[in-house]
């Protein structure tokens, strides 16, 4: 499969990121998708688009969760947070509840900022 120039750039960009940069990028994408889902529910009513954005966030949460290392103390706390995120995303998706989605954004932002700060040290 031939990649277009943008896809090539993105693939190269991702493969050259440090693990910390990649985690921050995943949180950034999750926050973007949460905001898009809220928009698709409140401003441009589109159930399929809202659903797709919520599913993208759930996929990101699953990816983050699957890469936790048990040897780190913070991993258990993050695993519990990710479970809470999954449950809230499911409820929000079923009900198309923008308020539930909005309630997640500060959590994602705070964790993203913590990882960004930690990544500076590497």
C-alpha positions in Angstrom: 0.0 0.0 0.0 1.4 3.4 -1.1 1.3 6.1 1.6 0.5 9.6 0.6 3.0 12.3 1.7 1.1 13.2 4.9 0.8 9.6 5.9 4.5 9.1 5.3 5.3 12.2 7.4 3.0 11.0 10.3 4.5 7.5 10.2 8.0 8.9 10.3 7.0 11.4 13.1 5.5 8.6 15.3 8.4 6.2 14.8 11.0 8.9 15.9 9.1 9.9 19.0 10.4 9.0 22.4 8.0 6.9 24.5 7.2 10.0 26.6 6.4 12.0 23.5 4.2 9.2 22.2 2.2 9.0 25.4 1.7 12.8 25.3 0.6 12.6 21.7 -1.9 9.9 22.5 -3.4 12.1 25.3 -3.5 15.0 22.9 -5.4 13.0 20.4 -7.8 11.7 23.1 -8.5 15.3 24.2 -9.1 16.3 20.5 -11.5 13.4 20.0 -13.4 14.1 23.3 -13.9 17.7 22.1 -15.0 16.5 18.7 -17.5 14.1 20.3 -18.9 16.9 22.4 -19.2 19.1 19.3 -20.9 16.3 17.3 -23.5 15.9 20.2 -24.1 19.5 21.0 -23.4 21.6 17.9 -23.7 19.4 14.8 -25.9 16.6 15.8 -24.2 13.5 14.3 -24.6 10.3 16.2 -22.2 8.3 13.9 -19.5 11.0 14.2 -19.9 11.3 17.9 -19.8 7.5 18.2 -16.6 7.3 16.1 -14.8 9.9 18.2 -15.8 8.2 21.5 -14.5 4.9 20.1 -11.2 6.5 19.1 -10.8 7.7 22.7 -11.6 4.2 24.0 -9.0 2.7 21.7 -6.4 5.2 23.0 -7.3 4.3 26.6 -7.0 0.6 25.8 -3.6 1.3 24.1 -2.3 3.3 27.1 -3.6 0.6 29.5 -2.0 -2.2 27.6 1.4 -0.7 27.9 1.4 -0.1 31.7 4.4 -1.7 33.5 3.4 -3.4 36.7 6.8 -2.7 38.2 5.9 1.0 38.6 3.7 2.2 41.5 1.7 4.6 39.4 0.6 1.8 37.1 -2.1 0.5 39.4 -3.6 4.0 39.8 -3.5 4.6 36.1 -5.1 1.2 35.4 -8.0 2.2 37.8 -8.3 5.6 36.0 -8.4 3.9 32.6 -11.1 1.6 33.8 -13.1 4.6 35.0 -12.5 6.3 31.6 -13.8 3.2 29.8 -16.9 2.9 31.9 -17.6 6.7 31.5 -17.0 6.5 27.7 -19.5 3.6 27.4 -22.1 5.5 29.4 -21.5 8.7 27.4 -21.7 6.8 24.1 -24.9 5.0 24.9 -26.6 8.2 26.1 -24.7 10.5 23.8 -24.1 12.6 26.9 -21.8 15.5 26.3 -21.6 16.4 30.0 -20.0 13.0 30.8 -17.5 13.6 28.0 -16.7 17.1 29.3 -16.1 15.7 32.7 -13.3 13.5 31.4 -11.4 16.3 29.6 -9.8 17.8 32.8 -8.6 14.3 33.8 -7.0 13.7 30.4 -5.5 17.1 30.4 -4.0 16.7 33.9 -2.5 13.3 33.1 -1.2 14.6 29.8 0.5 17.5 31.4 2.1 15.3 34.0 3.5 13.0 31.3 4.7 16.0 29.3 6.6 17.3 32.4 8.0 13.9 33.1 9.1 13.5 29.4 11.2 16.7 29.7 13.5 14.9 32.1 14.4 12.3 29.5 
